[in-house]
């Protein structure tokens, strides 16, 4: 039985996660940092609780399956592992099987590059005339286009299926060593594919530094100065900045930048209903402001992530929020 995690405990866990991240991408001057959970790109696949990563077919399938096991085992949400990885051929139960095939392809294309070459030297062997010459090189194109499928074990239903394309190229010349070997290039593409699958089937915590609005129209000189103090405080003490804007909101209600910034403050605290109310107010004042539409999209994604997580927790034995 999984340990139950109530809303109060989950908020504490989220705070611990953000502290553990050291506020990566921490708030910079004139921004507030939003740390939140966002949904997987494939929300149905993200409902899987435990899975087996089959040994993939193809020349590079084994390496890809090991990379997928590693990256999926590292996924955590609210401080807890998100997936339970079950070893292939184990008797332990699992919800789904991830399988696939991967073969890297290599293409070589002849290319030419220009070089300067000395064609005349003086008596002291100093070059006195150069000409452009062409040298023959080789463009090596490496591509990896694996096919992957995640299917439920109980009924065989496919919950995720995708073909991912990744490629890399390097020009190799007689006078220049390649930046990386062919095996290293294949490994790089394998890692990129694994990261892509991770984003497809698992939610992610993300830190976004969102710019506050700085317009001070409608504020008197004293209020304008305090507004500027709030801008400076966003870097060292976001709470102080929000307190200044809260005070200004009572003195100059309806000032567009104050309203937007207070919405951002509420969003940063995780008070999404209040944030939506203030963003709607800000939209009536600034109907063409793109940051407001971005905020609505961001909050909708956060709500979807929480709904997905709660549904999954309820099915797997947790309580959600």
Short mmCIF file of C-alpha atoms in Angstrom, two decimals:
data_model
loop_
_atom_site.label_atom_id
_atom_site.label_comp_id
_atom_site.label_asym_id
_atom_site.label_seq_id
_atom_site.Cartn_x
_atom_site.Cartn_y
_atom_site.Cartn_z
CA UNK A 1 0.00 0.00 0.00
CA UNK A 2 1.41 3.35 -0.98
CA UNK A 3 1.78 5.97 1.69
CA UNK A 4 -1.12 8.44 1.61
CA UNK A 5 -0.25 12.02 0.95
CA UNK A 6 -2.78 14.71 1.94
CA UNK A 7 -2.91 18.24 0.60
CA UNK A 8 -1.08 19.75 3.57
CA UNK A 9 1.69 17.16 3.36
CA UNK A 10 1.94 17.59 -0.39
CA UNK A 11 2.41 21.34 -0.05
CA UNK A 12 5.18 20.66 2.45
CA UNK A 13 6.75 18.17 0.07
CA UNK A 14 6.57 20.71 -2.76
CA UNK A 15 8.30 23.29 -0.57
CA UNK A 16 11.00 20.74 0.24
CA UNK A 17 11.44 19.94 -3.46
CA UNK A 18 11.82 23.61 -4.35
CA UNK A 19 14.29 24.11 -1.52
CA UNK A 20 16.23 21.08 -2.67
CA UNK A 21 16.43 22.55 -6.14
CA UNK A 22 18.15 25.54 -4.58
CA UNK A 23 15.57 27.65 -6.41
CA UNK A 24 17.19 26.64 -9.72
CA UNK A 25 16.58 29.41 -12.17
CA UNK A 26 15.86 31.52 -9.11
CA UNK A 27 14.09 34.82 -9.31
CA UNK A 28 16.07 37.46 -11.07
CA UNK A 29 15.59 41.20 -10.89
CA UNK A 30 12.12 42.17 -12.10
CA UNK A 31 10.84 38.60 -12.22
CA UNK A 32 9.00 36.25 -9.91
CA UNK A 33 9.75 32.54 -10.12
CA UNK A 34 6.88 30.10 -10.56
CA UNK A 35 7.75 26.56 -9.43
CA UNK A 36 5.05 24.11 -10.40
CA UNK A 37 4.10 20.69 -11.66
CA UNK A 38 3.12 20.51 -15.34
CA UNK A 39 1.46 17.58 -17.10
CA UNK A 40 3.02 14.93 -19.29
CA UNK A 41 2.55 15.46 -23.01
CA UNK A 42 0.66 12.16 -23.14
CA UNK A 43 -1.63 12.37 -20.14
CA UNK A 44 -3.08 8.87 -20.59
CA UNK A 45 0.37 7.28 -20.58
CA UNK A 46 1.22 9.20 -17.42
CA UNK A 47 -1.48 7.27 -15.55
CA UNK A 48 0.69 4.14 -15.60
CA UNK A 49 2.03 3.31 -12.14
CA UNK A 50 4.51 0.49 -12.71
CA UNK A 51 6.13 -0.67 -15.90
CA UNK A 52 8.63 -3.05 -17.45
CA UNK A 53 11.13 -1.69 -19.96
CA UNK A 54 11.63 -4.57 -22.36
CA UNK A 55 15.03 -5.13 -23.95
CA UNK A 56 14.46 -3.35 -27.25
CA UNK A 57 15.28 -4.94 -30.57
CA UNK A 58 17.79 -3.58 -33.07
CA UNK A 59 21.50 -2.83 -32.90
CA UNK A 60 21.01 0.08 -30.51
CA UNK A 61 17.88 -1.16 -28.77
CA UNK A 62 19.63 -2.52 -25.71
CA UNK A 63 21.38 0.78 -25.04
CA UNK A 64 18.10 2.67 -25.45
CA UNK A 65 16.22 0.38 -23.07
CA UNK A 66 18.88 0.86 -20.39
CA UNK A 67 18.77 4.64 -20.92
CA UNK A 68 14.97 4.63 -20.57
CA UNK A 69 15.15 2.60 -17.37
CA UNK A 70 17.59 5.11 -15.94
CA UNK A 71 15.70 8.27 -16.85
CA UNK A 72 12.28 6.92 -15.81
CA UNK A 73 13.62 5.65 -12.49
CA UNK A 74 14.78 9.20 -11.71
CA UNK A 75 11.33 10.79 -12.14
CA UNK A 76 10.02 12.09 -8.82
CA UNK A 77 6.85 14.00 -7.97
CA UNK A 78 6.38 15.62 -4.57
CA UNK A 79 9.55 13.91 -3.41
CA UNK A 80 8.34 10.40 -4.31
CA UNK A 81 9.36 8.13 -7.22
CA UNK A 82 6.73 8.46 -9.91
CA UNK A 83 7.16 5.10 -11.65
CA UNK A 84 7.85 1.70 -10.19
CA UNK A 85 10.30 0.02 -12.58
CA UNK A 86 9.93 -3.76 -12.69
CA UNK A 87 12.75 -5.91 -14.03
CA UNK A 88 11.97 -7.80 -17.22
CA UNK A 89 10.95 -11.44 -16.60
CA UNK A 90 10.29 -10.65 -12.94
CA UNK A 91 7.28 -12.21 -11.25
CA UNK A 92 6.39 -8.84 -9.71
CA UNK A 93 3.18 -7.32 -11.11
CA UNK A 94 3.35 -4.34 -13.48
CA UNK A 95 0.79 -2.15 -15.20
CA UNK A 96 2.43 -1.79 -18.59
CA UNK A 97 5.24 -2.90 -20.89
CA UNK A 98 7.42 -0.43 -22.81
CA UNK A 99 8.89 -2.03 -25.92
CA UNK A 100 10.50 -0.93 -29.15
CA UNK A 101 13.26 -1.20 -31.71
CA UNK A 102 16.20 1.11 -32.41
CA UNK A 103 18.78 1.13 -35.18
CA UNK A 104 21.09 4.07 -35.78
CA UNK A 105 21.75 4.95 -39.42
CA UNK A 106 24.94 6.54 -40.75
CA UNK A 107 25.21 8.50 -43.98
CA UNK A 108 28.41 9.92 -45.44
CA UNK A 109 28.34 12.82 -47.89
CA UNK A 110 31.43 14.25 -49.64
CA UNK A 111 31.81 17.98 -49.07
CA UNK A 112 34.49 20.57 -49.74
CA UNK A 113 35.82 23.31 -47.49
CA UNK A 114 38.00 26.29 -48.29
CA UNK A 115 41.41 26.72 -46.78
CA UNK A 116 44.12 29.33 -47.19
CA UNK A 117 47.38 27.85 -48.47
CA UNK A 118 50.72 29.52 -48.94
CA UNK A 119 51.76 29.41 -52.59
CA UNK A 120 54.81 31.67 -52.47
CA UNK A 121 57.52 32.31 -49.88
CA UNK A 122 60.45 34.73 -49.72
CA UNK A 123 64.10 33.90 -49.05
CA UNK A 124 63.40 33.74 -45.31
CA UNK A 125 60.62 31.19 -45.85
CA UNK A 126 57.99 33.80 -44.96
CA UNK A 127 54.73 33.43 -46.82
CA UNK A 128 54.17 36.36 -49.17
CA UNK A 129 51.14 35.06 -51.11
CA UNK A 130 48.20 32.89 -50.18
CA UNK A 131 45.45 31.37 -52.24
CA UNK A 132 42.14 29.75 -51.41
CA UNK A 133 42.21 26.01 -52.02
CA UNK A 134 39.51 23.39 -51.60
CA UNK A 135 39.99 20.25 -49.55
CA UNK A 136 37.81 17.16 -49.61
CA UNK A 137 35.97 16.37 -46.40
CA UNK A 138 33.18 14.07 -45.30
CA UNK A 139 29.88 14.99 -43.66
CA UNK A 140 28.81 12.21 -41.32
CA UNK A 141 25.08 12.21 -40.56
CA UNK A 142 23.93 9.91 -37.78
CA UNK A 143 20.20 9.41 -37.22
CA UNK A 144 18.19 7.44 -34.71
CA UNK A 145 14.51 6.82 -35.41
CA UNK A 146 13.23 4.28 -32.87
CA UNK A 147 9.66 3.02 -32.68
CA UNK A 148 8.26 2.73 -29.15
CA UNK A 149 5.06 1.36 -27.68
CA UNK A 150 3.64 1.32 -24.14
CA UNK A 151 0.88 -1.25 -23.67
CA UNK A 152 -1.13 -2.24 -20.63
CA UNK A 153 -0.39 -5.77 -19.50
CA UNK A 154 -3.90 -6.66 -18.26
CA UNK A 155 -5.78 -6.02 -21.51
CA UNK A 156 -3.02 -5.33 -24.06
CA UNK A 157 -4.35 -1.86 -24.85
CA UNK A 158 -1.75 0.51 -26.32
CA UNK A 159 -1.60 3.69 -24.26
CA UNK A 160 1.40 5.32 -25.95
CA UNK A 161 2.98 4.83 -29.34
CA UNK A 162 5.51 7.03 -31.04
CA UNK A 163 8.33 7.11 -33.57
CA UNK A 164 11.00 9.62 -32.52
CA UNK A 165 13.57 11.07 -34.88
CA UNK A 166 16.89 12.48 -33.68
CA UNK A 167 19.96 13.25 -35.75
CA UNK A 168 23.42 14.74 -35.50
CA UNK A 169 26.04 15.61 -38.10
CA UNK A 170 29.69 16.49 -38.15
CA UNK A 171 32.12 17.41 -40.93
CA UNK A 172 35.37 15.44 -40.82
CA UNK A 173 38.37 16.83 -42.69
CA UNK A 174 41.96 15.59 -43.03
CA UNK A 175 43.21 18.56 -40.98
CA UNK A 176 40.54 18.42 -38.27
CA UNK A 177 39.56 15.69 -35.84
CA UNK A 178 35.83 15.01 -35.37
CA UNK A 179 34.31 16.45 -32.21
CA UNK A 180 33.07 13.03 -31.06
CA UNK A 181 33.31 9.43 -32.15
CA UNK A 182 30.52 7.52 -33.85
CA UNK A 183 29.66 5.50 -30.70
CA UNK A 184 29.57 8.71 -28.66
CA UNK A 185 27.21 10.28 -31.19
CA UNK A 186 24.86 7.30 -31.05
CA UNK A 187 24.89 7.46 -27.24
CA UNK A 188 24.04 11.17 -27.39
CA UNK A 189 21.04 10.46 -29.62
CA UNK A 190 19.94 7.62 -27.33
CA UNK A 191 19.95 10.02 -24.37
CA UNK A 192 17.91 12.56 -26.35
CA UNK A 193 15.31 9.92 -27.21
CA UNK A 194 15.09 8.82 -23.57
CA UNK A 195 14.56 12.42 -22.45
CA UNK A 196 11.84 12.82 -25.09
CA UNK A 197 9.99 9.75 -23.84
CA UNK A 198 10.31 10.96 -20.25
CA UNK A 199 8.61 14.26 -21.19
CA UNK A 200 5.91 12.34 -23.06
CA UNK A 201 4.82 10.01 -20.28
CA UNK A 202 5.66 11.75 -16.98
CA UNK A 203 4.82 15.15 -15.46
CA UNK A 204 7.63 17.58 -14.75
CA UNK A 205 8.44 20.24 -12.18
CA UNK A 206 9.55 23.42 -13.87
CA UNK A 207 10.80 26.79 -12.65
CA UNK A 208 9.83 29.77 -14.80
CA UNK A 209 11.09 33.30 -14.15
CA UNK A 210 8.11 35.47 -15.16
CA UNK A 211 8.63 39.18 -15.69
CA UNK A 212 6.50 41.50 -13.61
CA UNK A 213 4.91 44.53 -15.24
CA UNK A 214 6.68 47.83 -14.58
CA UNK A 215 4.27 50.51 -15.83
CA UNK A 216 3.49 53.10 -13.12
CA UNK A 217 0.82 55.16 -14.86
CA UNK A 218 -1.73 56.47 -12.38
CA UNK A 219 0.58 56.39 -9.36
CA UNK A 220 1.77 59.52 -7.58
CA UNK A 221 5.44 60.17 -6.89
CA UNK A 222 5.53 58.41 -3.51
CA UNK A 223 3.59 55.43 -4.82
CA UNK A 224 5.83 55.27 -7.88
CA UNK A 225 8.93 55.19 -5.69
CA UNK A 226 7.51 52.37 -3.59
CA UNK A 227 6.59 50.51 -6.76
CA UNK A 228 10.23 50.77 -7.85
CA UNK A 229 11.27 49.47 -4.41
CA UNK A 230 9.05 46.45 -5.06
CA UNK A 231 10.76 45.85 -8.39
CA UNK A 232 14.13 45.80 -6.68
CA UNK A 233 12.80 43.45 -3.98
CA UNK A 234 11.72 40.79 -6.48
CA UNK A 235 15.31 39.54 -6.53
CA UNK A 236 16.10 39.42 -2.82
CA UNK A 237 12.66 39.16 -1.18
CA UNK A 238 9.64 38.37 -3.40
CA UNK A 239 7.35 38.41 -0.35
CA UNK A 240 8.29 42.01 0.39
CA UNK A 241 7.61 42.98 -3.22
CA UNK A 242 4.16 41.41 -3.04
CA UNK A 243 3.43 43.19 0.24
CA UNK A 244 4.30 46.56 -1.32
CA UNK A 245 2.00 45.88 -4.29
CA UNK A 246 -0.75 44.78 -1.89
CA UNK A 247 -0.52 48.10 -0.07
CA UNK A 248 -0.52 50.01 -3.35
CA UNK A 249 -3.60 48.12 -4.47
CA UNK A 250 -5.59 49.61 -1.59
CA UNK A 251 -4.31 53.12 -2.36
CA UNK A 252 -4.62 52.99 -6.15
CA UNK A 253 -7.12 50.23 -6.96
CA UNK A 254 -7.20 49.17 -10.58
CA UNK A 255 -3.63 50.15 -11.44
CA UNK A 256 -2.90 47.63 -14.17
CA UNK A 257 0.68 46.68 -13.27
CA UNK A 258 -0.19 46.29 -9.60
CA UNK A 259 -3.15 44.05 -10.43
CA UNK A 260 -1.06 41.85 -12.74
CA UNK A 261 1.83 41.62 -10.30
CA UNK A 262 -0.50 40.63 -7.45
CA UNK A 263 -1.91 37.91 -9.71
CA UNK A 264 1.64 36.69 -10.24
CA UNK A 265 2.24 36.78 -6.49
CA UNK A 266 -0.84 34.62 -5.89
CA UNK A 267 0.27 32.20 -8.60
CA UNK A 268 3.70 31.94 -7.00
CA UNK A 269 2.06 31.03 -3.68
CA UNK A 270 -0.02 28.35 -5.39
CA UNK A 271 -3.29 30.22 -4.75
CA UNK A 272 -4.56 29.62 -8.27
CA UNK A 273 -8.19 30.73 -7.77
CA UNK A 274 -7.05 34.13 -6.50
CA UNK A 275 -4.51 34.33 -9.29
CA UNK A 276 -7.18 33.68 -11.92
CA UNK A 277 -9.45 36.34 -10.42
CA UNK A 278 -6.71 38.94 -10.54
CA UNK A 279 -5.53 37.92 -14.02
CA UNK A 280 -9.11 38.36 -15.27
CA UNK A 281 -9.17 41.83 -13.71
CA UNK A 282 -5.81 42.59 -15.32
CA UNK A 283 -7.15 41.43 -18.68
CA UNK A 284 -9.94 44.00 -18.57
CA UNK A 285 -7.29 46.68 -18.00
CA UNK A 286 -4.74 45.30 -20.47
CA UNK A 287 -6.71 43.30 -23.07
CA UNK A 288 -3.71 42.94 -25.41
CA UNK A 289 -1.09 41.97 -22.83
CA UNK A 290 0.39 38.59 -23.96
CA UNK A 291 1.71 37.81 -20.47
CA UNK A 292 -1.88 37.46 -19.26
CA UNK A 293 -2.78 34.86 -21.89
CA UNK A 294 0.44 33.02 -21.04
CA UNK A 295 -0.60 33.05 -17.38
CA UNK A 296 -4.01 31.54 -18.18
CA UNK A 297 -2.30 28.79 -20.20
CA UNK A 298 0.20 28.17 -17.41
CA UNK A 299 -2.50 27.86 -14.75
CA UNK A 300 -4.64 25.60 -16.95
CA UNK A 301 -1.61 23.31 -17.37
CA UNK A 302 -0.97 23.29 -13.63
CA UNK A 303 -4.60 22.41 -12.92
CA UNK A 304 -4.46 19.61 -15.48
CA UNK A 305 -1.29 18.25 -13.87
CA UNK A 306 -2.90 18.25 -10.43
CA UNK A 307 -6.06 16.60 -11.76
CA UNK A 308 -4.00 13.89 -13.46
CA UNK A 309 -1.92 13.33 -10.35
CA UNK A 310 -4.97 13.12 -8.08
CA UNK A 311 -6.69 10.63 -10.38
CA UNK A 312 -3.58 8.48 -10.54
CA UNK A 313 -3.08 8.60 -6.76
CA UNK A 314 -6.69 7.61 -6.17
CA UNK A 315 -6.34 4.62 -8.51
CA UNK A 316 -3.01 3.52 -7.07
CA UNK A 317 -4.06 3.88 -3.44
CA UNK A 318 -3.14 7.48 -2.53
CA UNK A 319 -5.58 10.24 -1.72
CA UNK A 320 -4.32 13.07 -3.92
CA UNK A 321 -5.05 16.52 -2.59
#
